[in-house]
Short mmCIF file of C-alpha atoms in Angstrom, two decimals:
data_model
loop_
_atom_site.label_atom_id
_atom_site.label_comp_id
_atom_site.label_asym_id
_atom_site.label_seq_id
_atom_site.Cartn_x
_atom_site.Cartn_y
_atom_site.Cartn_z
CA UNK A 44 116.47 37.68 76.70
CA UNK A 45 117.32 33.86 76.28
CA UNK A 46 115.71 34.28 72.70
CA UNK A 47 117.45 37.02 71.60
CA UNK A 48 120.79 35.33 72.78
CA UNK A 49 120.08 32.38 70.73
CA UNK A 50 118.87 34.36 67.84
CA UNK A 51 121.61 35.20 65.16
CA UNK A 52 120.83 38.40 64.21
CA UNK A 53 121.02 40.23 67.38
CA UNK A 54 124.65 38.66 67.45
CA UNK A 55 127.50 40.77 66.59
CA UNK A 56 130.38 39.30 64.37
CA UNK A 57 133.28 41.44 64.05
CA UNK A 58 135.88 39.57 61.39
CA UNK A 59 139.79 39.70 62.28
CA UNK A 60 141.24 42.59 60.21
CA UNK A 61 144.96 43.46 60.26
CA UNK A 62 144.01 47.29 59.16
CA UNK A 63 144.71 48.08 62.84
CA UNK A 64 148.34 46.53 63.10
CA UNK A 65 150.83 49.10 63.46
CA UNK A 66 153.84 48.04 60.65
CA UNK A 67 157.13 48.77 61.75
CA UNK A 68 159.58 46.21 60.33
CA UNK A 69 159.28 44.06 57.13
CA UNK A 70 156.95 41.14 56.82
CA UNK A 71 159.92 38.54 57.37
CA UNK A 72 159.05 37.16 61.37
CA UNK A 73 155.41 37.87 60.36
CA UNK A 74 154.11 34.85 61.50
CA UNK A 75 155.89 34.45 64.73
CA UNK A 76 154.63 37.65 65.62
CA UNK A 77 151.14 36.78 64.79
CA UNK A 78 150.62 34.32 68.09
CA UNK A 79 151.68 37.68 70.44
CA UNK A 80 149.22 40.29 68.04
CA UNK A 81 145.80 41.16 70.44
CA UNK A 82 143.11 42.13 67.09
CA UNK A 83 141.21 45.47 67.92
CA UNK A 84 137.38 44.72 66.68
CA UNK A 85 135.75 47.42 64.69
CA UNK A 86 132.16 47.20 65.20
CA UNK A 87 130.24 49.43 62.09
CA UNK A 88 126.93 49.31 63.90
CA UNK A 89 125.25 52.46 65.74
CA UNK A 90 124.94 52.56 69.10
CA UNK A 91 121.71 51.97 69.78
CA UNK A 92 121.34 48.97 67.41
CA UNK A 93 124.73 47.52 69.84
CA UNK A 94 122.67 48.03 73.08
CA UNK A 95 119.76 45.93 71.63
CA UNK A 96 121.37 43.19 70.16
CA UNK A 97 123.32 42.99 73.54
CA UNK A 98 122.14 40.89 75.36
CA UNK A 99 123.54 42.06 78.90
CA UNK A 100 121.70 45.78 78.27
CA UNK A 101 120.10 46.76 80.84
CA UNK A 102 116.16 48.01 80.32
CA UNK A 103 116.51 50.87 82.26
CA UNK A 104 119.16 52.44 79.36
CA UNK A 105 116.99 50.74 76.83
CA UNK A 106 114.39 53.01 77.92
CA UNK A 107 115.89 56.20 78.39
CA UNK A 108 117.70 55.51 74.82
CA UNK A 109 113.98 55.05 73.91
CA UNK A 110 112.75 58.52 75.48
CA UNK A 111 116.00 60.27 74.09
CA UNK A 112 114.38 58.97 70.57
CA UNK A 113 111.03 59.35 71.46
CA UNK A 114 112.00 63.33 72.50
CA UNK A 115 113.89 64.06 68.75
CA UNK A 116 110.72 62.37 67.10
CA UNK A 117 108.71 65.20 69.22
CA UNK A 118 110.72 67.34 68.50
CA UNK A 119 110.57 66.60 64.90
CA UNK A 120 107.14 66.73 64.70
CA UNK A 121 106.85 69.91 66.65
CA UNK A 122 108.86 71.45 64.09
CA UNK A 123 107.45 70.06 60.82
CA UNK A 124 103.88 70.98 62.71
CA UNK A 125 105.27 74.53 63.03
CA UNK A 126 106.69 75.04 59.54
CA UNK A 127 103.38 73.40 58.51
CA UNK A 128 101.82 76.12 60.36
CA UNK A 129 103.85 78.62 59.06
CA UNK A 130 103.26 77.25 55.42
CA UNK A 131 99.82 77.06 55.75
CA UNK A 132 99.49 81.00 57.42
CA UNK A 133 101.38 81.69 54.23
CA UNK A 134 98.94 79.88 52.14
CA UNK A 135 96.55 81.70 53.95
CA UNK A 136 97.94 85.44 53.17
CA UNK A 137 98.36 84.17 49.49
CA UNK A 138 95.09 82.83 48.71
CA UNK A 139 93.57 86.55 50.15
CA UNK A 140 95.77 87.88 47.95
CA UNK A 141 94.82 86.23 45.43
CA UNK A 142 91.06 86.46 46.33
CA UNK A 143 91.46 90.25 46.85
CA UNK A 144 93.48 90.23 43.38
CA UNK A 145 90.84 88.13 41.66
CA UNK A 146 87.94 90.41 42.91
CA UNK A 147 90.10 93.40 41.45
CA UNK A 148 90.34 91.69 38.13
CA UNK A 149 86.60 90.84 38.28
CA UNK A 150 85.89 94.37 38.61
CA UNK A 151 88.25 95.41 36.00
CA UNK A 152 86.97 93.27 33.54
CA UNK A 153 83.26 94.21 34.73
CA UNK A 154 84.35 97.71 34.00
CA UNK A 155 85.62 96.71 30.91
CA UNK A 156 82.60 95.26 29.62
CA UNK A 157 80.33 98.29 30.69
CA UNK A 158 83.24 100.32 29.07
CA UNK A 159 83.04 98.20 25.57
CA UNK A 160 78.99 98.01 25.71
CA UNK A 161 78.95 102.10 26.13
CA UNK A 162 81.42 102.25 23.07
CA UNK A 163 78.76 99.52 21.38
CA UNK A 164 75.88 101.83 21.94
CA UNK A 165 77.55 104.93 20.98
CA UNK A 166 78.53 103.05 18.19
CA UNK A 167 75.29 101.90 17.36
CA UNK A 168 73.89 105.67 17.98
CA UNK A 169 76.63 107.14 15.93
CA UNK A 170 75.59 104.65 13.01
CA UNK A 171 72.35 105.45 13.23
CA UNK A 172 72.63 108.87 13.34
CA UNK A 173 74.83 108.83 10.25
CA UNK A 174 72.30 106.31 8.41
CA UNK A 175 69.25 109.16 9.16
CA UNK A 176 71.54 111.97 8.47
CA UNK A 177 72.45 110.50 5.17
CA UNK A 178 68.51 109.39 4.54
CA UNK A 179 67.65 113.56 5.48
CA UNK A 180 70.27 114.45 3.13
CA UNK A 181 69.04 112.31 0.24
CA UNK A 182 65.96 113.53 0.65
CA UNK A 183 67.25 117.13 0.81
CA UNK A 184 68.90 116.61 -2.34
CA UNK A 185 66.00 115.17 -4.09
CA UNK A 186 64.19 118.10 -2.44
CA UNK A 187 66.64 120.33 -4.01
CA UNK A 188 66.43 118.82 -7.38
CA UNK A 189 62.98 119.06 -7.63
CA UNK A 190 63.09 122.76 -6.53
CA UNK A 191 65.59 123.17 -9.47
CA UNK A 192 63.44 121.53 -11.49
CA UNK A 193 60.44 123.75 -10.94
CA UNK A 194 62.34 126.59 -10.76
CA UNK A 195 64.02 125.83 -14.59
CA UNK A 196 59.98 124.95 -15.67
CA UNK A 197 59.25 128.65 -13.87
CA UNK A 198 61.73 130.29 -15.67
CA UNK A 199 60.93 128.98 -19.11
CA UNK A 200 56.79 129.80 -17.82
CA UNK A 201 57.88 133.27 -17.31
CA UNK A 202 59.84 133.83 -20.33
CA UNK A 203 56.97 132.54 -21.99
CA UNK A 204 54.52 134.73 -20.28
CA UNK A 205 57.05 137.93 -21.13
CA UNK A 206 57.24 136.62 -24.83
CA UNK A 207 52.82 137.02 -24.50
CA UNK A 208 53.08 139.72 -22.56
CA UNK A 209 55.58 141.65 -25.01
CA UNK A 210 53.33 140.23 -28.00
CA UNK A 211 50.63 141.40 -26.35
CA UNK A 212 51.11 144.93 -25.48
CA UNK A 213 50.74 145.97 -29.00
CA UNK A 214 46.93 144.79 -28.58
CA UNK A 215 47.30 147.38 -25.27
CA UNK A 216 48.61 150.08 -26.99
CA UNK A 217 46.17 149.69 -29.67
CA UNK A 218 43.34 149.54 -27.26
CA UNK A 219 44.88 152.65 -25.03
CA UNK A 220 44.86 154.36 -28.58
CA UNK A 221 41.67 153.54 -28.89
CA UNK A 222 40.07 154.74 -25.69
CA UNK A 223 41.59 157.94 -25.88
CA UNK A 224 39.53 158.31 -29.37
CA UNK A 225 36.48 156.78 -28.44
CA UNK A 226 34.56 159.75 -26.95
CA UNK A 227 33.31 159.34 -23.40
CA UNK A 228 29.88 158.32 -23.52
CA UNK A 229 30.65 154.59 -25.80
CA UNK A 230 29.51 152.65 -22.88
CA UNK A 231 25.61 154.26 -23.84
CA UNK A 232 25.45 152.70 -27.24
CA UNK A 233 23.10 149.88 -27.58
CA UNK A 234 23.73 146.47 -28.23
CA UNK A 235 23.44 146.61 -32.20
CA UNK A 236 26.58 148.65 -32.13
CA UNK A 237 29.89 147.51 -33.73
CA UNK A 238 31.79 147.84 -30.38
CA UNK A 239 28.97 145.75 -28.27
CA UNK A 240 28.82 143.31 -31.55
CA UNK A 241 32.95 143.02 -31.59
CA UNK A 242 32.78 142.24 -27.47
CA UNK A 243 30.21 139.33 -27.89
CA UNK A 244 32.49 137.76 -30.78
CA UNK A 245 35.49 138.09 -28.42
CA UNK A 246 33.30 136.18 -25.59
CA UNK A 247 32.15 133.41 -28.05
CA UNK A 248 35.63 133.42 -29.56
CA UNK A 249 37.30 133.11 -25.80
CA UNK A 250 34.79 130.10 -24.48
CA UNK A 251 35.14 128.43 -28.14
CA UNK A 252 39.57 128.56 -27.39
CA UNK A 253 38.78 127.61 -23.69
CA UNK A 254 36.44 124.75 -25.03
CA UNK A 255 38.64 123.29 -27.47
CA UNK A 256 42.07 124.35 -24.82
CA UNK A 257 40.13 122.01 -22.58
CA UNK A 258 39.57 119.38 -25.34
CA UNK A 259 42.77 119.57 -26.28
CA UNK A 260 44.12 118.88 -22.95
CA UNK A 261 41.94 115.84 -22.54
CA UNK A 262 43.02 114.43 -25.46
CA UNK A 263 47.02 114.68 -24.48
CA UNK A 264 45.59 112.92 -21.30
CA UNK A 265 43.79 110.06 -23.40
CA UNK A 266 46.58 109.68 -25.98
CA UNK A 267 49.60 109.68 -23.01
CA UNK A 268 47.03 106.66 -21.60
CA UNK A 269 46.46 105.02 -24.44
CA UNK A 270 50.62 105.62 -25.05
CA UNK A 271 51.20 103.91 -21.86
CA UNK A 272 48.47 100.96 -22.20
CA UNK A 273 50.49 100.34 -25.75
CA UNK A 274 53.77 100.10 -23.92
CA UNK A 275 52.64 97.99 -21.69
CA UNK A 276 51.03 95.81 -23.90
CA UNK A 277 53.97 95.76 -25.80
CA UNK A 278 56.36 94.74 -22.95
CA UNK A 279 53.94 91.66 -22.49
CA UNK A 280 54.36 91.02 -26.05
CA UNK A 281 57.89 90.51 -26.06
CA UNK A 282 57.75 88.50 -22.60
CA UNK A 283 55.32 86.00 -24.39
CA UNK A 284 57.32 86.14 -27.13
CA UNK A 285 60.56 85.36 -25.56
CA UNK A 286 58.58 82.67 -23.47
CA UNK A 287 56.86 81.55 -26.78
CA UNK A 288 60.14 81.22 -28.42
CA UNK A 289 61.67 79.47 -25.45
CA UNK A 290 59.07 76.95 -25.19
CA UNK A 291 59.49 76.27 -29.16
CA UNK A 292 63.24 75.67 -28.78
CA UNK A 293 62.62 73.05 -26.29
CA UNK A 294 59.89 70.99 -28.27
CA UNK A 295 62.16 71.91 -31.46
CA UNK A 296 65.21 70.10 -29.20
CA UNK A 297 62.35 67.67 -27.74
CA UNK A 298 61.27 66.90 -31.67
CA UNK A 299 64.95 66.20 -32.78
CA UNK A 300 65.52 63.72 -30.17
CA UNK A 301 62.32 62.17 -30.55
CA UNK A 302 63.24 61.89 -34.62
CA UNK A 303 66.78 60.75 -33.59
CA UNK A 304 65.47 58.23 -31.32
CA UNK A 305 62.31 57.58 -34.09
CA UNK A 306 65.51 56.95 -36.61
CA UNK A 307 67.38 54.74 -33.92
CA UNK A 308 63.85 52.39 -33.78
CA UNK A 309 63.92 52.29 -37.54
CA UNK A 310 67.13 51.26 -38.13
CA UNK A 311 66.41 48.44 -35.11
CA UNK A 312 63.24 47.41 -36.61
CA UNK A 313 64.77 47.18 -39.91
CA UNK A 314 67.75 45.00 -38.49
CA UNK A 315 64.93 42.89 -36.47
CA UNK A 316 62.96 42.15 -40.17
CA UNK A 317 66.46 41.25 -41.60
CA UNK A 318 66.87 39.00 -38.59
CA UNK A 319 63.30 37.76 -38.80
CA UNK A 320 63.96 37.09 -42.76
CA UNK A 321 67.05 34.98 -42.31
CA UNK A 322 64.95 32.92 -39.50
CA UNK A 323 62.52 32.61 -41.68
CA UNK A 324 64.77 31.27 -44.58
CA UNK A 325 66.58 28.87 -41.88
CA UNK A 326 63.14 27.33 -40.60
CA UNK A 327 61.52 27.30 -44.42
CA UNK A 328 65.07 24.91 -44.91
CA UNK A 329 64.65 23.24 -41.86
CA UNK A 330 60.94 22.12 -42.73
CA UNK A 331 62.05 21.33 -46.32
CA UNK A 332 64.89 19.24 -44.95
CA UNK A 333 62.62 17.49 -42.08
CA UNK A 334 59.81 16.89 -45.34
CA UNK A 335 62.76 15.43 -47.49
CA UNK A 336 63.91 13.44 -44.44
CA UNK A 337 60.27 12.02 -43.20
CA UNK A 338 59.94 11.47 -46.74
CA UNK A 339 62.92 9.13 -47.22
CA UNK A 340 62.20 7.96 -43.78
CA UNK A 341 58.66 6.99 -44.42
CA UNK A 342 56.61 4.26 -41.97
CA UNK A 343 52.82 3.58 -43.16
CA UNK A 344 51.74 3.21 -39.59
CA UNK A 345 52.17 7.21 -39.06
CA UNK A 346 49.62 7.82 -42.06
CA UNK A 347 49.74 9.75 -45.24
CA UNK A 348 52.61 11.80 -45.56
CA UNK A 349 50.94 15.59 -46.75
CA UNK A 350 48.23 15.33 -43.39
CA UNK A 351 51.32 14.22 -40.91
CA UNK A 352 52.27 16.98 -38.32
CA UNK A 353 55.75 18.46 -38.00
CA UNK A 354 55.66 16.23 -34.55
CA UNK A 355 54.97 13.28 -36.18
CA UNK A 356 57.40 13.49 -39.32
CA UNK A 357 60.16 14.31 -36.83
CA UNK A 358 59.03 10.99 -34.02
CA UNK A 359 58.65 8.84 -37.33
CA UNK A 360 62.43 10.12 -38.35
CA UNK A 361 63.77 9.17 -34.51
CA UNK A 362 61.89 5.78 -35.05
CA UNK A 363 63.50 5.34 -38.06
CA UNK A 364 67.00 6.23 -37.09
CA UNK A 365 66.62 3.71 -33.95
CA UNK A 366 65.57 0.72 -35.90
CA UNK A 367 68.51 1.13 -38.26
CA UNK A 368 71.34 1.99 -35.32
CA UNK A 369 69.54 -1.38 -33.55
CA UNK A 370 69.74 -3.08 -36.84
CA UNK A 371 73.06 -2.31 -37.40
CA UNK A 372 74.14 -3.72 -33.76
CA UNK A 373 72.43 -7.20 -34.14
CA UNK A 374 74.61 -7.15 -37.69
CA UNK A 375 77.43 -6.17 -35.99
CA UNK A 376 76.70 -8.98 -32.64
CA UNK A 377 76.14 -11.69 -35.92
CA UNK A 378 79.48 -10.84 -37.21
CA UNK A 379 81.47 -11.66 -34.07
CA UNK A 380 79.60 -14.43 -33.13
CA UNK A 381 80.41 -15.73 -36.89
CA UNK A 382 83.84 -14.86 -36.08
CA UNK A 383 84.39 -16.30 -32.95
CA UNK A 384 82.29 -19.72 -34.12
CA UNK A 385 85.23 -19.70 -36.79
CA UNK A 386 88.24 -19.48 -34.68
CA UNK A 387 86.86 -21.96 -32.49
CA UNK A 388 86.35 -24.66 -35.35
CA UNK A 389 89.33 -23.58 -36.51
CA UNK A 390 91.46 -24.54 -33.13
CA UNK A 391 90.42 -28.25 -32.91
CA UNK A 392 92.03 -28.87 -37.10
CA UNK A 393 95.17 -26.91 -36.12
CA UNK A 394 95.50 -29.30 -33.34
CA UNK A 395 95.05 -32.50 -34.85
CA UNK A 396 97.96 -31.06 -37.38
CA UNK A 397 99.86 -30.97 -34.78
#
């Protein structure tokens, strides 16, 4: 208690205010008044911070201002733990409802999916039934067309066979005729008869047509083979051809750019000799002008000059050139020190002049 009285901020400090002065007359005797005027403090603190910063409060109220706190914090807490409850028992319902909703959707979609692979299947049924329907139907109608077909080469057969048989019955009527006036027993008469010798050239004449029928027909075989060996033979023909002719265009294209490129090294060789020519000119002046050179330049020690190398003429024209150039430099040191000998006799008879 002796440290909270000497502490300053359990201390209460209430300022002097004049809000609580009652005004009746004007401010003239104002501050005569003032010594008589008891100040009213007004304390802006709660309660319960008052009683602790007091420091005359006794525990006892200190306490039960504790419990009274202690019991609304309770309180408090009861009631947020209850609405939590309540909140969470809410939670709760929701989140079966939303389970129970969830499973319902599950199903639903479940359902939908069998539902959408049924109407895949009896899609894929339906599609195949259509694609074999359509395959029976083509093959229907090709049946169908072929019947035609035979049917047309029937009807032309038959036609044909009523053209023979209406060409024919004249030979029946003839022979009809001709029973009723052969007498009865014709059958008796030996083979040296007409009628026996008539039937034996109608045998010989009907296996000679059969014979040369069947000959016939084995030569339209052979010649509709041979017809359809020539055809092919004729389609590989043309494919050689057209891969002969092909193949020519390219080495025909091939041969052009080999002559373009065979005209192209021509014209560079060509260049190259003119090149090499002129070279050849330049060096044949060169060596003339080195041979005219080594022979103005001439120094016995290197020899005779027609067996002398190109090495040597040149080293014998260097030698040559150095001798003169040092020559010329010991004329040229003689000169100034001729000079300068001069001007120094000269500078001994000016002065004796003077």
């Amino acid at each position: 208690m002796m440290a909270r009285d000497g502490d300053p901020k359990y201390i209460l400090q209430v300022e002097n205010r004049r809000k609580n002065v009652f005004v009746t007359q004007l401010g003239e005797h104002r501050e005569e008044e003032d010594e008589d005027v008891h100040y009213i403090p007004v304390i802006h603190e709660a309660p319960s911070k008052i009683l602790q910063h007091h420091g005359k409060t006794l525990q006892k109220t200190l306490l039960l201002q504790k419990e009274v706190e202690h019991d609304q914090v309770t309180a408090e807490l009861v009631a947020k733990r209850q609405e939590f409850k309540k909140q969470m028992e809410i939670l709760a319902k929701r989140s079966a409802e939303f389970a129970l909703k969830e499973e319902a959707s599950r199903a639903r979609a479940l359902k939908f999916d069998r539902y959408l692979k049924e109407c895949e299947q009896k899609k894929e049924r339906a599609v195949k039934k259509y694609q074999d329907e359509r395959k029976l139907n083509k093959i229907k109608k090709n049946e169908i067309h072929k019947l035609k077909e035979e049917l047309k080469e029937l009807k032309i057969r038959q036609q044909k066979l009523q053209e023979k048989v209406t060409k024919c019955k004249i030979y029946e009527d003839f022979l009809l005729k001709l029973i009723e006036v052969l007498p009865d027993n014709y059958l008796e008469c030996g083979e040296d008869s007409l009628i026996g010798a008539l039937i034996k050239r109608h045998e010989t004449l009907v296996t000679a047509n059969q014979s040369l029928t069947k000959n016939v027909s084995t030569l339209q075989h052979n010649l509709e083979k041979t017809r359809l060996e020539f055809g092919t033979l004729q389609e590989e023909h043309d494919t050689t051809k057209i891969m002969l002719i092909s193949k020519l265009s390219e080495l025909q294209s091939k041969g052009s750019a080999l002559q373009g490129k065979n005209t192209q090294l021509e014209q560079y060789i060509s260049r190259k000799k003119g090149h090499f020519r002129n070279q050849k000119e330049e060096l044949g002046r060169m060596l003339l002008a080195i041979s005219d050179l080594a022979a103005q330049c001439y120094m016995w020690h290197y020899g005779p000059m027609k067996e002398m190398p190109l090495l040597s003429k040149l080293d014998m024209i260097q030698e040559f050139i150095l001798e003169k150039q040092d020559i010329r430099q010991q004329i040229v040191q003689l000169d100034e020190h001729e000079t300068s000998s001069c001007s120094l006799k000269e500078r001994p008879h000016k002065s004796k002049k003077r």
